[in-house]
mmCIF file with all atom_site columns, C-alpha atoms in Angstrom:
data_model
loop_
_atom_site.group_PDB
_atom_site.id
_atom_site.type_symbol
_atom_site.label_atom_id
_atom_site.label_alt_id
_atom_site.label_comp_id
_atom_site.label_asym_id
_atom_site.label_entity_id
_atom_site.label_seq_id
_atom_site.pdbx_PDB_ins_code
_atom_site.Cartn_x
_atom_site.Cartn_y
_atom_site.Cartn_z
_atom_site.occupancy
_atom_site.B_iso_or_equiv
_atom_site.pdbx_formal_charge
_atom_site.auth_seq_id
_atom_site.auth_comp_id
_atom_site.auth_asym_id
_atom_site.auth_atom_id
_atom_site.pdbx_PDB_model_num
ATOM 1   C CA . MET Y 1 1   ? 161.498 -159.559 -56.326 1.00 0.00 ? 86  MET Y CA 1
ATOM 2   C CA . GLN Y 1 2   ? 161.768 -162.549 -53.989 1.00 0.00 ? 87  GLN Y CA 1
ATOM 3   C CA . VAL Y 1 3   ? 160.884 -160.773 -50.837 1.00 0.00 ? 88  VAL Y CA 1
ATOM 4   C CA . THR Y 1 4   ? 157.676 -159.211 -52.231 1.00 0.00 ? 89  THR Y CA 1
ATOM 5   C CA . THR Y 1 5   ? 156.594 -162.978 -53.264 1.00 0.00 ? 90  THR Y CA 1
ATOM 6   C CA . GLN Y 1 6   ? 157.359 -164.410 -49.871 1.00 0.00 ? 91  GLN Y CA 1
ATOM 7   C CA . ASN Y 1 7   ? 155.558 -161.520 -47.895 1.00 0.00 ? 92  ASN Y CA 1
ATOM 8   C CA . THR Y 1 8   ? 152.237 -161.797 -50.153 1.00 0.00 ? 93  THR Y CA 1
ATOM 9   C CA . GLY Y 1 9   ? 152.287 -165.607 -49.734 1.00 0.00 ? 94  GLY Y CA 1
ATOM 10  C CA . LEU Y 1 10  ? 152.946 -165.523 -46.208 1.00 0.00 ? 95  LEU Y CA 1
ATOM 11  C CA . ASN Y 1 11  ? 150.404 -162.883 -45.397 1.00 0.00 ? 96  ASN Y CA 1
ATOM 12  C CA . SER Y 1 12  ? 147.563 -164.435 -47.260 1.00 0.00 ? 97  SER Y CA 1
ATOM 13  C CA . LEU Y 1 13  ? 146.830 -168.199 -47.238 1.00 0.00 ? 98  LEU Y CA 1
ATOM 14  C CA . ALA Y 1 14  ? 149.637 -169.372 -44.990 1.00 0.00 ? 99  ALA Y CA 1
ATOM 15  C CA . ARG Y 1 15  ? 148.744 -167.001 -42.053 1.00 0.00 ? 100 ARG Y CA 1
ATOM 16  C CA . GLN Y 1 16  ? 144.968 -168.122 -42.231 1.00 0.00 ? 101 GLN Y CA 1
ATOM 17  C CA . ASN Y 1 17  ? 145.808 -171.789 -42.589 1.00 0.00 ? 102 ASN Y CA 1
ATOM 18  C CA . ILE Y 1 18  ? 148.020 -171.753 -39.779 1.00 0.00 ? 103 ILE Y CA 1
ATOM 19  C CA . LEU Y 1 19  ? 145.635 -170.094 -37.447 1.00 0.00 ? 104 LEU Y CA 1
ATOM 20  C CA . GLU Y 1 20  ? 142.549 -172.167 -38.494 1.00 0.00 ? 105 GLU Y CA 1
ATOM 21  C CA . LYS Y 1 21  ? 144.545 -175.484 -37.984 1.00 0.00 ? 106 LYS Y CA 1
ATOM 22  C CA . ALA Y 1 22  ? 145.731 -174.160 -34.591 1.00 0.00 ? 107 ALA Y CA 1
ATOM 23  C CA . ASN Y 1 23  ? 142.224 -173.206 -33.429 1.00 0.00 ? 108 ASN Y CA 1
ATOM 24  C CA . GLN Y 1 24  ? 140.906 -176.429 -34.869 1.00 0.00 ? 109 GLN Y CA 1
ATOM 25  C CA . ALA Y 1 25  ? 143.521 -178.548 -33.149 1.00 0.00 ? 110 ALA Y CA 1
ATOM 26  C CA . PHE Y 1 26  ? 143.010 -177.014 -29.744 1.00 0.00 ? 111 PHE Y CA 1
ATOM 27  C CA . SER Y 1 27  ? 139.411 -175.795 -29.767 1.00 0.00 ? 112 SER Y CA 1
ATOM 28  C CA . GLY Y 1 28  ? 138.414 -174.590 -26.240 1.00 0.00 ? 113 GLY Y CA 1
ATOM 29  C CA . GLY Y 1 29  ? 139.943 -173.306 -23.104 1.00 0.00 ? 114 GLY Y CA 1
ATOM 30  C CA . GLU Y 1 30  ? 142.695 -170.733 -22.303 1.00 0.00 ? 115 GLU Y CA 1
ATOM 31  C CA . LYS Y 1 31  ? 145.639 -173.129 -23.834 1.00 0.00 ? 116 LYS Y CA 1
ATOM 32  C CA . ALA Y 1 32  ? 143.981 -172.694 -27.485 1.00 0.00 ? 117 ALA Y CA 1
ATOM 33  C CA . GLU Y 1 33  ? 143.975 -168.764 -27.178 1.00 0.00 ? 118 GLU Y CA 1
ATOM 34  C CA . ASP Y 1 34  ? 147.514 -168.916 -25.929 1.00 0.00 ? 119 ASP Y CA 1
ATOM 35  C CA . PHE Y 1 35  ? 148.747 -171.167 -28.611 1.00 0.00 ? 120 PHE Y CA 1
ATOM 36  C CA . SER Y 1 36  ? 147.005 -169.058 -31.195 1.00 0.00 ? 121 SER Y CA 1
ATOM 37  C CA . LYS Y 1 37  ? 148.263 -165.966 -29.948 1.00 0.00 ? 122 LYS Y CA 1
ATOM 38  C CA . LYS Y 1 38  ? 151.789 -166.997 -29.974 1.00 0.00 ? 123 LYS Y CA 1
ATOM 39  C CA . ILE Y 1 39  ? 151.553 -168.776 -33.327 1.00 0.00 ? 124 ILE Y CA 1
ATOM 40  C CA . ASN Y 1 40  ? 149.857 -165.354 -34.629 1.00 0.00 ? 125 ASN Y CA 1
ATOM 41  C CA . ASP Y 1 41  ? 152.585 -163.178 -32.927 1.00 0.00 ? 126 ASP Y CA 1
ATOM 42  C CA . ALA Y 1 42  ? 155.246 -165.144 -34.464 1.00 0.00 ? 127 ALA Y CA 1
ATOM 43  C CA . ILE Y 1 43  ? 153.736 -165.089 -38.057 1.00 0.00 ? 128 ILE Y CA 1
ATOM 44  C CA . ASN Y 1 44  ? 153.343 -161.398 -37.541 1.00 0.00 ? 129 ASN Y CA 1
ATOM 45  C CA . SER Y 1 45  ? 157.026 -160.983 -36.522 1.00 0.00 ? 130 SER Y CA 1
ATOM 46  C CA . VAL Y 1 46  ? 157.667 -162.653 -39.648 1.00 0.00 ? 131 VAL Y CA 1
ATOM 47  C CA . ALA Y 1 47  ? 155.951 -160.665 -41.817 1.00 0.00 ? 132 ALA Y CA 1
ATOM 48  C CA . ASP Y 1 48  ? 157.130 -157.434 -40.282 1.00 0.00 ? 133 ASP Y CA 1
ATOM 49  C CA . ASN Y 1 49  ? 160.674 -158.575 -41.000 1.00 0.00 ? 134 ASN Y CA 1
ATOM 50  C CA . GLN Y 1 50  ? 159.708 -159.120 -44.342 1.00 0.00 ? 135 GLN Y CA 1
ATOM 51  C CA . ALA Y 1 51  ? 158.362 -155.689 -44.708 1.00 0.00 ? 136 ALA Y CA 1
ATOM 52  C CA . LYS Y 1 52  ? 161.266 -154.085 -43.329 1.00 0.00 ? 137 LYS Y CA 1
ATOM 53  C CA . SER Y 1 53  ? 163.510 -155.893 -45.801 1.00 0.00 ? 138 SER Y CA 1
ATOM 54  C CA . GLU Y 1 54  ? 161.398 -154.897 -48.570 1.00 0.00 ? 139 GLU Y CA 1
ATOM 55  C CA . LYS Y 1 55  ? 161.385 -151.159 -47.406 1.00 0.00 ? 140 LYS Y CA 1
ATOM 56  C CA . ILE Y 1 56  ? 165.038 -151.105 -46.848 1.00 0.00 ? 141 ILE Y CA 1
ATOM 57  C CA . THR Y 1 57  ? 165.877 -152.732 -50.352 1.00 0.00 ? 142 THR Y CA 1
ATOM 58  C CA . LYS Y 1 58  ? 163.582 -150.314 -51.887 1.00 0.00 ? 143 LYS Y CA 1
ATOM 59  C CA . ASP Y 1 59  ? 165.430 -147.257 -50.187 1.00 0.00 ? 144 ASP Y CA 1
ATOM 60  C CA . TYR Y 1 60  ? 168.763 -148.672 -51.246 1.00 0.00 ? 145 TYR Y CA 1
ATOM 61  C CA . GLU Y 1 61  ? 167.537 -148.925 -54.938 1.00 0.00 ? 146 GLU Y CA 1
ATOM 62  C CA . LEU Y 1 62  ? 166.294 -145.147 -54.827 1.00 0.00 ? 147 LEU Y CA 1
ATOM 63  C CA . GLY Y 1 63  ? 169.460 -144.085 -53.116 1.00 0.00 ? 148 GLY Y CA 1
ATOM 64  C CA . LYS Y 1 64  ? 167.903 -143.207 -49.671 1.00 0.00 ? 149 LYS Y CA 1
ATOM 65  C CA . GLU Y 1 65  ? 170.053 -146.004 -47.753 1.00 0.00 ? 150 GLU Y CA 1
ATOM 66  C CA . THR Y 1 66  ? 173.467 -146.244 -48.464 1.00 0.00 ? 151 THR Y CA 1
ATOM 67  C CA . ASP Y 1 67  ? 174.741 -148.899 -46.126 1.00 0.00 ? 152 ASP Y CA 1
ATOM 68  C CA . LEU Y 1 68  ? 174.650 -152.134 -48.161 1.00 0.00 ? 153 LEU Y CA 1
ATOM 69  C CA . THR Y 1 69  ? 175.741 -154.416 -45.092 1.00 0.00 ? 154 THR Y CA 1
ATOM 70  C CA . LYS Y 1 70  ? 172.522 -153.163 -43.333 1.00 0.00 ? 155 LYS Y CA 1
ATOM 71  C CA . VAL Y 1 71  ? 170.199 -154.047 -46.424 1.00 0.00 ? 156 VAL Y CA 1
ATOM 72  C CA . ILE Y 1 72  ? 171.965 -157.470 -46.895 1.00 0.00 ? 157 ILE Y CA 1
ATOM 73  C CA . MET Y 1 73  ? 171.522 -158.179 -42.980 1.00 0.00 ? 158 MET Y CA 1
ATOM 74  C CA . GLN Y 1 74  ? 167.914 -157.324 -43.088 1.00 0.00 ? 159 GLN Y CA 1
ATOM 75  C CA . GLN Y 1 75  ? 167.320 -159.506 -46.220 1.00 0.00 ? 160 GLN Y CA 1
ATOM 76  C CA . GLN Y 1 76  ? 169.048 -162.333 -44.428 1.00 0.00 ? 161 GLN Y CA 1
ATOM 77  C CA . VAL Y 1 77  ? 166.990 -161.795 -41.074 1.00 0.00 ? 162 VAL Y CA 1
ATOM 78  C CA . SER Y 1 78  ? 163.815 -161.840 -43.149 1.00 0.00 ? 163 SER Y CA 1
ATOM 79  C CA . ASN Y 1 79  ? 164.976 -165.101 -45.212 1.00 0.00 ? 164 ASN Y CA 1
ATOM 80  C CA . ILE Y 1 80  ? 165.817 -167.032 -42.240 1.00 0.00 ? 165 ILE Y CA 1
ATOM 81  C CA . ALA Y 1 81  ? 162.678 -166.004 -40.314 1.00 0.00 ? 166 ALA Y CA 1
ATOM 82  C CA . PHE Y 1 82  ? 160.604 -167.208 -43.487 1.00 0.00 ? 167 PHE Y CA 1
ATOM 83  C CA . GLN Y 1 83  ? 162.766 -170.375 -43.775 1.00 0.00 ? 168 GLN Y CA 1
ATOM 84  C CA . MET Y 1 84  ? 162.282 -171.263 -40.272 1.00 0.00 ? 169 MET Y CA 1
ATOM 85  C CA . THR Y 1 85  ? 158.360 -170.767 -40.279 1.00 0.00 ? 170 THR Y CA 1
ATOM 86  C CA . LEU Y 1 86  ? 158.116 -172.956 -43.442 1.00 0.00 ? 171 LEU Y CA 1
ATOM 87  C CA . ASN Y 1 87  ? 160.069 -175.697 -41.605 1.00 0.00 ? 172 ASN Y CA 1
ATOM 88  C CA . VAL Y 1 88  ? 157.762 -175.428 -38.561 1.00 0.00 ? 173 VAL Y CA 1
ATOM 89  C CA . ARG Y 1 89  ? 154.743 -175.637 -40.847 1.00 0.00 ? 174 ARG Y CA 1
ATOM 90  C CA . ASN Y 1 90  ? 156.124 -178.616 -42.636 1.00 0.00 ? 175 ASN Y CA 1
ATOM 91  C CA . LYS Y 1 91  ? 156.745 -180.404 -39.216 1.00 0.00 ? 176 LYS Y CA 1
ATOM 92  C CA . VAL Y 1 92  ? 153.393 -179.572 -38.152 1.00 0.00 ? 177 VAL Y CA 1
ATOM 93  C CA . LEU Y 1 93  ? 151.757 -180.800 -41.118 1.00 0.00 ? 178 LEU Y CA 1
ATOM 94  C CA . SER Y 1 94  ? 153.903 -184.131 -40.985 1.00 0.00 ? 179 SER Y CA 1
ATOM 95  C CA . SER Y 1 95  ? 153.056 -184.807 -37.234 1.00 0.00 ? 180 SER Y CA 1
ATOM 96  C CA . TYR Y 1 96  ? 149.454 -184.161 -38.314 1.00 0.00 ? 181 TYR Y CA 1
ATOM 97  C CA . LYS Y 1 97  ? 149.467 -186.695 -41.186 1.00 0.00 ? 182 LYS Y CA 1
ATOM 98  C CA . ASP Y 1 98  ? 151.410 -189.184 -38.777 1.00 0.00 ? 183 ASP Y CA 1
ATOM 99  C CA . ILE Y 1 99  ? 148.595 -189.037 -36.382 1.00 0.00 ? 184 ILE Y CA 1
ATOM 100 C CA . MET Y 1 100 ? 145.913 -189.291 -38.906 1.00 0.00 ? 185 MET Y CA 1
ATOM 101 C CA . ASN Y 1 101 ? 147.370 -192.434 -40.092 1.00 0.00 ? 186 ASN Y CA 1
ATOM 102 C CA . MET Y 1 102 ? 147.707 -194.061 -36.631 1.00 0.00 ? 187 MET Y CA 1
ATOM 103 C CA . PRO Y 1 103 ? 145.536 -197.057 -36.135 1.00 0.00 ? 188 PRO Y CA 1
ATOM 104 C CA . VAL Y 1 104 ? 142.864 -196.661 -33.458 1.00 0.00 ? 189 VAL Y CA 1
#
């Protein structure tokens, strides 16, 4: 199941990597804590959406949920949130590489 795979991948390595990179980039001061907290909240929100999507899909398969539109909408919300998170991560990594390749 695709939702489960995305949820597992996001919860394990991606969450740790993003938070570690954010803390390293902005080490010290209140700004680092604010930035880290916002990133953490955003990742938790995406993970929550994926968990909701997984649960409602499972409920539909078991016959507990009868509204297919609701299931599809939750899956789409989860998918879009994950894709957005992935694109932000890619942009941050690309920016980091560009900065590292700048001549001093």
